[in-house]
Coordinates of C-alpha atoms and ligand atoms in Angstrom, one line a residue:
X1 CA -150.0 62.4 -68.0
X2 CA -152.4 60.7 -71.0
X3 CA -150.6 57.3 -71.0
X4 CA -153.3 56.0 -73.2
X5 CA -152.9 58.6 -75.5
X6 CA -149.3 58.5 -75.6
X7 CA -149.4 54.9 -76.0
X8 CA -151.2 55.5 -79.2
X9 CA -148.5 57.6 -80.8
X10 CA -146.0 56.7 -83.1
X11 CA -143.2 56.7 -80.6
X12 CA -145.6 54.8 -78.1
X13 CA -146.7 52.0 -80.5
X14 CA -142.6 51.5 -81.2
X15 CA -141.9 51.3 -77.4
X16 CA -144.6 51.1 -75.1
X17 CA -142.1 49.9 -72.2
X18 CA -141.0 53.1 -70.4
X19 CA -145.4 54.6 -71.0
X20 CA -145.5 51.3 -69.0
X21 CA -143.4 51.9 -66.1
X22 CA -145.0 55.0 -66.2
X23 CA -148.4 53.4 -65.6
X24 CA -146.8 50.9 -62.9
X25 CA -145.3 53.5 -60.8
X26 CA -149.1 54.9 -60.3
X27 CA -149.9 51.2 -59.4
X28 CA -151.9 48.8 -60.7
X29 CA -154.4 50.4 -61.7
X30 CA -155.3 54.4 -62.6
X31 CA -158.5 56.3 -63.8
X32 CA -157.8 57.8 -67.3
X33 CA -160.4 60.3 -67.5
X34 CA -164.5 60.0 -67.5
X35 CA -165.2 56.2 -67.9
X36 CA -161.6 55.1 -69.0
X37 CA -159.4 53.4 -66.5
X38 CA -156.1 51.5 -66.9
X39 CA -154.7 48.3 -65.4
X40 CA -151.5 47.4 -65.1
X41 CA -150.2 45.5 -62.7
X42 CA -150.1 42.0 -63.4
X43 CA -152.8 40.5 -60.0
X44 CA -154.9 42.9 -61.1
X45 CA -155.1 42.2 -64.8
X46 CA -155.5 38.8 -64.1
X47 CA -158.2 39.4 -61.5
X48 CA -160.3 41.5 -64.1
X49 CA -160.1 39.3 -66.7
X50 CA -161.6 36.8 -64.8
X51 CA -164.3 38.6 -63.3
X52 CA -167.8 38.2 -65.2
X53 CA -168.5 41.8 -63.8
X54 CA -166.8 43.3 -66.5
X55 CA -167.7 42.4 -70.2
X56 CA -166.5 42.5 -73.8
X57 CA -167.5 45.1 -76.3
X58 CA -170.9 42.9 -77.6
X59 CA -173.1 44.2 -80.6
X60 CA -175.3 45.6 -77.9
X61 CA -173.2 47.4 -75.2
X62 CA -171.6 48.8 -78.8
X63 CA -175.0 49.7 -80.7
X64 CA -175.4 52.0 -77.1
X65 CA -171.9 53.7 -77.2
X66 CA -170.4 53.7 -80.7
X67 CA -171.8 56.5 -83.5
X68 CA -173.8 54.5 -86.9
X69 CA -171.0 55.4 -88.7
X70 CA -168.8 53.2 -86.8
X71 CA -170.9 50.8 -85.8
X72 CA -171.7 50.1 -90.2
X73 CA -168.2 49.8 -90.9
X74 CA -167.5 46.2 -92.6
X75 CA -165.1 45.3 -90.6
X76 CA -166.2 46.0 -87.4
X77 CA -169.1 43.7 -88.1
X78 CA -167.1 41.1 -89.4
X79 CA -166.8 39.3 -86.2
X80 CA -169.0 41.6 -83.8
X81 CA -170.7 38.4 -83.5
X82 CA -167.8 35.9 -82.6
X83 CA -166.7 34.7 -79.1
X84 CA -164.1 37.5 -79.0
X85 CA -167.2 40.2 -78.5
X86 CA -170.1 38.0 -76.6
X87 CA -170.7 38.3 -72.8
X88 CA -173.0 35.8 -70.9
X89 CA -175.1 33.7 -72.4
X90 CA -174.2 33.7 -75.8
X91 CA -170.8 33.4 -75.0
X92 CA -170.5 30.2 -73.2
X93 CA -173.0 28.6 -75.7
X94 CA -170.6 29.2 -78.7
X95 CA -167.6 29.0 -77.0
X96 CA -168.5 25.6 -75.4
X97 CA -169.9 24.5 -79.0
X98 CA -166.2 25.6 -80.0
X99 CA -164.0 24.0 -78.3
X100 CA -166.1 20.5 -78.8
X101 CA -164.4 20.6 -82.0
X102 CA -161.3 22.5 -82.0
X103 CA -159.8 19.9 -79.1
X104 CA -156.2 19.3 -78.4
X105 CA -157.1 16.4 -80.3
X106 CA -157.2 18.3 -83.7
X107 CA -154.1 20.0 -82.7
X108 CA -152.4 17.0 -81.9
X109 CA -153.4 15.6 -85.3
X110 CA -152.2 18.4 -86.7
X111 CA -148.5 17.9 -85.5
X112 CA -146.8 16.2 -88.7
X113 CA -148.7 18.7 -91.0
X114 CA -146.6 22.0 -89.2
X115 CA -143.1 19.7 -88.6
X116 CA -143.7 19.2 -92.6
X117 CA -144.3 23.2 -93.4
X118 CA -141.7 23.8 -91.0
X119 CA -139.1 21.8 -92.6
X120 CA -140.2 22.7 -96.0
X121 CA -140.0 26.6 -94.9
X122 CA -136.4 26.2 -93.8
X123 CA -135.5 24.4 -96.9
X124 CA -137.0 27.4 -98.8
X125 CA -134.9 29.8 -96.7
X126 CA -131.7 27.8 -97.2
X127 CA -132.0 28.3 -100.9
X128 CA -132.6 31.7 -101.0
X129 CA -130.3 32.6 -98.4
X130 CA -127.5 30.6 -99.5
X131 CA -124.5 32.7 -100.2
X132 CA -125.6 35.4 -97.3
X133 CA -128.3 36.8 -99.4
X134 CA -131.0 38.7 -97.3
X135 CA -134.2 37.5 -96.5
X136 CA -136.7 38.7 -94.6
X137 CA -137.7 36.3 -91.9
X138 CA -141.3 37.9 -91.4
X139 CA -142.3 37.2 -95.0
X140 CA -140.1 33.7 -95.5
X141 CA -141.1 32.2 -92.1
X142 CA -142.8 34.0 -89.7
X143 CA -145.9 34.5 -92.2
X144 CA -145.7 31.7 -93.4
X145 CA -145.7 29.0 -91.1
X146 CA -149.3 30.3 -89.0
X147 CA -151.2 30.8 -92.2
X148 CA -150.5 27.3 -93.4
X149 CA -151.6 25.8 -90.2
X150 CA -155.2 28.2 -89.9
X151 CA -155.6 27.5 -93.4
X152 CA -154.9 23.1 -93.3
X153 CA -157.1 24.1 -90.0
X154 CA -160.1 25.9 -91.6
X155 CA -160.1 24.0 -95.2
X156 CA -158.8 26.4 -97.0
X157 CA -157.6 25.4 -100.4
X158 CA -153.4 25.9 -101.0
X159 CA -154.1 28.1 -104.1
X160 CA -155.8 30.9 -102.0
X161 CA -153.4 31.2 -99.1
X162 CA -151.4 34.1 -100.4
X163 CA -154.7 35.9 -101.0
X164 CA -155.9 35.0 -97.2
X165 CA -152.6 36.2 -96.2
X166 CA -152.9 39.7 -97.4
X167 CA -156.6 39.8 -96.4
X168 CA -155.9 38.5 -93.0
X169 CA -153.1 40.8 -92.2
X170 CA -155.3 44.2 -93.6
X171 CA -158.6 42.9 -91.3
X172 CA -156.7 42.3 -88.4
X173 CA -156.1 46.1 -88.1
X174 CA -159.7 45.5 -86.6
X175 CA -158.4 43.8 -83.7
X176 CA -156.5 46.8 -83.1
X177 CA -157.5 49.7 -80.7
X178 CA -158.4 52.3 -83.5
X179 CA -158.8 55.8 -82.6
X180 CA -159.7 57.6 -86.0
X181 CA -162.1 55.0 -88.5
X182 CA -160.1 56.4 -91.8
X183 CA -157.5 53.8 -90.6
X184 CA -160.2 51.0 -90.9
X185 CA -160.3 51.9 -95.1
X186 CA -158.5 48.7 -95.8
X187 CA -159.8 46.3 -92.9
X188 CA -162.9 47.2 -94.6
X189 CA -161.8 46.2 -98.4
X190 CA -160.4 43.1 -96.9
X191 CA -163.5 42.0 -95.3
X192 CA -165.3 42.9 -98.4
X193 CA -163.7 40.2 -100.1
X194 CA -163.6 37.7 -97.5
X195 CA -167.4 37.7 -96.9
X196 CA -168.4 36.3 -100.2
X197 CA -165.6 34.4 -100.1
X198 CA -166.8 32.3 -96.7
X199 CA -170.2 32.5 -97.6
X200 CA -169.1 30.5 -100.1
X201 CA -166.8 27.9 -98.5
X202 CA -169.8 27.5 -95.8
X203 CA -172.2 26.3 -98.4
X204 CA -169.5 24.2 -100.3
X205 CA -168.6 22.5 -96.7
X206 CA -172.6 22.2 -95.9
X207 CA -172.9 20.1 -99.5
X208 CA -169.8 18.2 -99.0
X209 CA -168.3 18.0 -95.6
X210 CA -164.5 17.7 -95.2
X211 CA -162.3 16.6 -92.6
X212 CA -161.7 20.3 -91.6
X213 CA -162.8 22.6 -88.5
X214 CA -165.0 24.5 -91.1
X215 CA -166.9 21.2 -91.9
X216 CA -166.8 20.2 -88.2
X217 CA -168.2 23.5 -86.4
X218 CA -170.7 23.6 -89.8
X219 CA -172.3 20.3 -88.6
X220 CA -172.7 21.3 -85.0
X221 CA -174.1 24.8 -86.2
X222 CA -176.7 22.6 -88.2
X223 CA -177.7 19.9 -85.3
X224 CA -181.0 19.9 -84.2
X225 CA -180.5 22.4 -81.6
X226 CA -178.9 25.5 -83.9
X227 CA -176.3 26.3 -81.1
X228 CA -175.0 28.7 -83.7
X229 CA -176.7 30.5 -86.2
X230 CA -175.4 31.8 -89.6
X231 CA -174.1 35.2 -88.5
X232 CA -171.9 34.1 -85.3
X233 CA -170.6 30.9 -87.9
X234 CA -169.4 33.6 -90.0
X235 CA -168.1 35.5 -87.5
X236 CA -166.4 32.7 -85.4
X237 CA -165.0 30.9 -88.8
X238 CA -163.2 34.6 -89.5
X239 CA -161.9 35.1 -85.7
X240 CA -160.5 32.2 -86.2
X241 CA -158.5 32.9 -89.3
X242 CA -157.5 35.9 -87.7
X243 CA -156.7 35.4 -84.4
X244 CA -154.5 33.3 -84.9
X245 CA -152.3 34.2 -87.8
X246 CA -150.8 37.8 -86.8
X247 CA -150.3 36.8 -83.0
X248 CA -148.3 33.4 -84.1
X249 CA -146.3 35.0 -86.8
X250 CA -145.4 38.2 -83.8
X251 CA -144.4 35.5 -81.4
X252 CA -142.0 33.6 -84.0
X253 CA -140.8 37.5 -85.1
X254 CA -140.3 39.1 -81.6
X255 CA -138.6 35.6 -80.6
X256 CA -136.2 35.9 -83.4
X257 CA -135.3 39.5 -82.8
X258 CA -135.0 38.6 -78.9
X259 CA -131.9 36.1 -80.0
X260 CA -130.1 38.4 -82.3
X261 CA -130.0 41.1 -78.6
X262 CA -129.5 38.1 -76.5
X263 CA -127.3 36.0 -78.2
X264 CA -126.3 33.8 -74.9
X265 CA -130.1 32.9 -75.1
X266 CA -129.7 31.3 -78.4
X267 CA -126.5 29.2 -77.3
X268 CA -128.4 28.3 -74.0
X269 CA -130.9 26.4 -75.8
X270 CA -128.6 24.8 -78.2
X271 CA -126.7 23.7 -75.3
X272 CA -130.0 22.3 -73.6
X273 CA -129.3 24.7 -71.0
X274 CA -132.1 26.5 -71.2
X275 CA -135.3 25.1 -72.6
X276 CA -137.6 26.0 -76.0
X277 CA -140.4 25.7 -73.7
X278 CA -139.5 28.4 -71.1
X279 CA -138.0 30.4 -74.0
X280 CA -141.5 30.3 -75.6
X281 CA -143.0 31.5 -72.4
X282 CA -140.5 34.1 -72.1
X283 CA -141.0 36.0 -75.0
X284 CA -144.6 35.5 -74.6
X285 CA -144.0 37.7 -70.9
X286 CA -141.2 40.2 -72.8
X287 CA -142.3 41.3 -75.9
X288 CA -146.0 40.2 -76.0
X289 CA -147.5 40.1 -79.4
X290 CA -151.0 41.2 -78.1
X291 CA -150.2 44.2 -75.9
X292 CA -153.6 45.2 -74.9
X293 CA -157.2 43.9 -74.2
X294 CA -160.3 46.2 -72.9
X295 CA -163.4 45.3 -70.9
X296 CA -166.4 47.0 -69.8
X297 CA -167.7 48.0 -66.4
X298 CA -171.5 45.9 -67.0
X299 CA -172.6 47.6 -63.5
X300 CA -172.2 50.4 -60.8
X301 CA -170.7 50.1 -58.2
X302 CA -167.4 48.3 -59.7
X303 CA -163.9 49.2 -58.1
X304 CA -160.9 48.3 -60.5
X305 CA -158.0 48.3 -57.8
X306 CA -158.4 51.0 -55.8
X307 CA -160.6 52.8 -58.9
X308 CA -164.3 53.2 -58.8
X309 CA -165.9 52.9 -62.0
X310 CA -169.4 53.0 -63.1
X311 CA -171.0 51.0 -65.7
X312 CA -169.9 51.9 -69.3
X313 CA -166.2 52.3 -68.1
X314 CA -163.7 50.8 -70.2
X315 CA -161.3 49.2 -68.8
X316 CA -157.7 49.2 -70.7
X317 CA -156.1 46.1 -69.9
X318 CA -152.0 46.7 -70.0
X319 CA -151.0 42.6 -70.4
X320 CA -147.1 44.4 -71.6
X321 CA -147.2 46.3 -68.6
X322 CA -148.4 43.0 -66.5
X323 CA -145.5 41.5 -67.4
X324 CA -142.8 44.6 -66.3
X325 CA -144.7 44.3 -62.9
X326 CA -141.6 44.3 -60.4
X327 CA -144.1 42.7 -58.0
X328 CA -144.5 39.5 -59.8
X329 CA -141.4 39.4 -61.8
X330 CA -137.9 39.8 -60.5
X331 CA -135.6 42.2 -62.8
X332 CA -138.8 42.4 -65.4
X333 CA -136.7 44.3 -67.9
X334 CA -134.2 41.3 -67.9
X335 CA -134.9 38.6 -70.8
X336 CA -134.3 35.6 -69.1
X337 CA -135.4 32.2 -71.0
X338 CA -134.5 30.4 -67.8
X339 CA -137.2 31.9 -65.7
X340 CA -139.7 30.3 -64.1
X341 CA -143.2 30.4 -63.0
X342 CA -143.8 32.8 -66.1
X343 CA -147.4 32.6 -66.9
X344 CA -147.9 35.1 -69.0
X345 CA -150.9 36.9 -69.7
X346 CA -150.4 37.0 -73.5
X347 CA -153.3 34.7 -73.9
X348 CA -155.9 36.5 -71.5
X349 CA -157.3 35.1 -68.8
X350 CA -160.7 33.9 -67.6
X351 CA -163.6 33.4 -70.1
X352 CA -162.3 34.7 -73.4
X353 CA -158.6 32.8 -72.6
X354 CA -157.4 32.0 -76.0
X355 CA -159.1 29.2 -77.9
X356 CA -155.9 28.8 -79.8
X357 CA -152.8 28.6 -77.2
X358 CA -152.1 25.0 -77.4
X359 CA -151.6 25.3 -81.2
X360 CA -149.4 28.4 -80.9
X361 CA -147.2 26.8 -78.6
X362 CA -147.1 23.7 -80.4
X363 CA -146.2 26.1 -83.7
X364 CA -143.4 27.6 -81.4
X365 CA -142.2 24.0 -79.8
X366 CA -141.8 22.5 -83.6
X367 CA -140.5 26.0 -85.2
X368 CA -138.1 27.1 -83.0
X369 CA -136.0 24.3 -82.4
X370 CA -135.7 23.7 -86.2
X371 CA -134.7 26.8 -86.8
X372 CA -131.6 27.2 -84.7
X373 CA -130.9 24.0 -85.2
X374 CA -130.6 24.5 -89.2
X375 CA -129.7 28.2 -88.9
X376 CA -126.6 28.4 -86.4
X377 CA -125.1 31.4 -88.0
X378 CA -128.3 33.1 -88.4
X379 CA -128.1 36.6 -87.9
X380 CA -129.7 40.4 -88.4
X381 CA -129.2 41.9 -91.2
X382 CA -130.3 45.7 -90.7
X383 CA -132.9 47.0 -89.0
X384 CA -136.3 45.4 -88.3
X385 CA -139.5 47.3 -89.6
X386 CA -142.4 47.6 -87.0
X387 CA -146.2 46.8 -87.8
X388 CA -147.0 50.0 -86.3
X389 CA -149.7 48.9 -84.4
X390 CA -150.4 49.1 -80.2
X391 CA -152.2 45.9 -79.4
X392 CA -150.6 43.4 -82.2
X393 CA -147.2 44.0 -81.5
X394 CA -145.0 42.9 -83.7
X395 CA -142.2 43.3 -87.3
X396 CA -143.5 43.9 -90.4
X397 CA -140.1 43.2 -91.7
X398 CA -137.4 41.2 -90.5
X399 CA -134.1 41.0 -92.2
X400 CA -131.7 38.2 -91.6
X401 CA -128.9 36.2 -93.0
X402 CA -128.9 32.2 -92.6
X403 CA -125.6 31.3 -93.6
Ligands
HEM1 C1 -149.1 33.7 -80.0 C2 -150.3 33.5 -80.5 C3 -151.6 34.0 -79.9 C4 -151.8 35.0 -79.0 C5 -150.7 35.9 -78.3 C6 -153.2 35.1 -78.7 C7 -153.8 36.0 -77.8 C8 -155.1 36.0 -77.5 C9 -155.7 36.8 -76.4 C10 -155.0 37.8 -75.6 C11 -157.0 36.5 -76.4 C12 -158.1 37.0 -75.4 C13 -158.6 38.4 -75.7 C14 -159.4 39.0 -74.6 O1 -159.6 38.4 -73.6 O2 -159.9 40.1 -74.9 C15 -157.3 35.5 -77.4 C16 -158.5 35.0 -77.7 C17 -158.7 34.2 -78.8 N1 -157.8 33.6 -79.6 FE1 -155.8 33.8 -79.5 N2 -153.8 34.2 -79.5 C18 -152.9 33.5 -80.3 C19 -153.1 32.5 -81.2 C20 -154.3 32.1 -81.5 C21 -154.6 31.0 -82.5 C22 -153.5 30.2 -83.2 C23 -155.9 30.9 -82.6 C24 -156.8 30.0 -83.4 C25 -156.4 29.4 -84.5 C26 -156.5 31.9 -81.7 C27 -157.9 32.0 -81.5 C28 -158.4 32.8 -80.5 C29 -159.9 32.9 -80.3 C30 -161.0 32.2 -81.1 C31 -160.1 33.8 -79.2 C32 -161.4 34.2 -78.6 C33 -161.7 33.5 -77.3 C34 -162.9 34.0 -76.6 O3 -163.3 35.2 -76.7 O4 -163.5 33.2 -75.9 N3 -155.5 32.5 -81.0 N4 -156.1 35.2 -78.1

């Protein structure tokens, strides 16, 4: 059976769970065809991810494989030339040059900003949910809350938000695995406008520096020893807008939807006998907001699992199948906030292991107590909308009542 493909359908992008219990029962890994294999058992996915002999889709492994027309599209080159698509050596020098100045320090620092957003978000929803109106928790919340946060992060000025908002959620169909390039149409209108719109900020920031990341990873790109030069600034300063705004407002979403179907959860944690933290972690492991990752055979010779795979391969990492692995989770289909030892793959692994995890999780340890705290009655209120995508998984629309 095509489990990639049917992955890729409708019905697969709305429930990839039983596609990956599929996938597990021909173990942890599978050949898909000439130079496509799948992972998804959870040692294995781990194990590949951290293994330098398989690489990300860089500008030059793509300008080999993918057609011109592809390879032009605007979005697609928006960040071909970030962290998220270098191999060795330009990824360790950007990536080191990264974290230097997005620390846990700077997320620290941002603490009071999100518990102030947070509390003013909640306000927000108490007035236009009083009286058991509907409101839809994606756009009131969910949204909300991540884009302040990159945005404080990144210097982005409060007027433009909603505008970064839309742009952000149309380019991030880029991070998405596409299989026909029509769908990129407004990835590529969105990056259209963002390109100017960074160029611009960059040379602003470069006049007058600012107390912001932008500033920050602007000086470092200017030192004496250019670590970064003006196409991978552009390209990290947009990943970084990106990456973290769509994943964040999934894991608030999918967390939310997880308490309305598991209501015991919800009065576990208010009880203190569960904990936000391992609730955090567990919808991370149960309903993942990024579903997939790929990598790239870089030589012959390569097994993946039991698998032989020359270079070129690609290599379809399953992280929502990783975490239904019955060998490393007991009951995986059970949504159990109490578990332990959870470590989920939802951030990768290895080299490319998300720059931003400590803020999402510090978004999730300041949101999600608040929340239940101030909403005890909240509830659904109809059914949820999907994002219809495969690897950003996620609502589009979330109804619920607060009162
Ligand atoms: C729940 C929220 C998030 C999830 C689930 C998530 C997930 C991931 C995953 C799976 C990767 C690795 C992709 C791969 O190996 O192919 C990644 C990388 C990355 N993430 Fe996140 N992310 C989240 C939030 C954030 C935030 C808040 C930021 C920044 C503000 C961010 C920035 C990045 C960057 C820059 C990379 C590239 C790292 C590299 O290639 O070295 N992410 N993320």
């Amino acid at each position: 059976m095509d489990i990639m493909g049917a992955l890729l359908t409708a019905e697969g992008r709305d429930d990839p769970y039983p596609l990956y219990d599929e996938a597990l029962r021909l173990g942890p890994a599978a050949s898909a065809g000439d130079d496509f294999a799948l992972v998804s058992g959870y040692e294995l996915a781990n194990r590949i991810l951290r293994d330098p002999a398989f690489g990300v889709w860089d500008h030059r492994l793509r300008a080999k494989t993918w057609g011109a027309e592809l390879m032009a599209r605007p979005s697609v080159r928006s960040m071909e030339r970030s962290i998220l698509y270098s191999n060795a050596p330009d990824h360790a020098r950007m990536r080191t040059l990264i974290s230097s100045v997005f620390t846990p320090r700077r997320v620290s620092a941002l603490e009071p900003m999100i518990e102030a957003a947070v509390a003013t978000l909640l306000d927000r929803l108490a007035d236009e949910g009083a009286d058991g109106a509907v409101v839809d928790f994606m756009d009131r919340f969910a949204y909300q809350l991540p884009v302040s946060v990159i945005c404080d992060l990144l210097g982005i000025p409060e007027g433009d938000r909603e505008t970064f908002r839309r742009l952000a959620t149309q380019l991030a169909a880029v991070l998405d695995f596409f299989d026909n390039v029509e769908g990129l149409d407004p990835a590529d209108a969105a990056w259209l406008e963002l390109e100017p719109y960074f160029r611009t900020l960059i040379a602003e920031r470069r006049k007058r520096p600012a107390e912001d990341l932008t500033s920050a990873l602007i000086a470092a790109c200017d030192a004496d020893d250019a670590r970064l030069d003006e196409a991978e600034l552009l390209g990290n300063l947009t990943l970084l807008l990106i990456a973290g705004f769509e994943t964040t407002a999934n894991l608030f979403g999918n967390g939310v939807q997880l308490l309305f179907q598991h209501p015991e959860a919800a009065d576990d944690l208010r009880l203190g006998t569960a904990r936000y933290a391992g609730f955090a972690e567990e919808v991370l492991r149960y309903d993942s907001p990024v579903q997939l990752t790929t990598r790239v055979a870089l030589s012959d010779g390569l097994m993946v699992g039991d698998v032989a795979v020359s270079a070129g391969t690609e290599v379809a990492i399953l992280i929502g199948a990783a975490h239904r692995d019955p060998r490393r989770y007991e009951e995986p289909s059970r949504f159990d906030p109490r578990r332990l030892d959870v470590n989920p793959l939802s951030f990768g692994a290895g080299a490319h292991y998300c720059v931003g995890s400590v803020l999402a999780r510090t978004e999730a340890a300041l949101g999600f107590p608040r929340l239940l705290e101030r909403f005890p009655a909240m509830a659904a209120a109809g059914e949820p909308t999907r994002n219809d995508r495969l690897v950003l998984r996620g609502y589009s629309q979330l109804p619920v009542t607060v009162v």
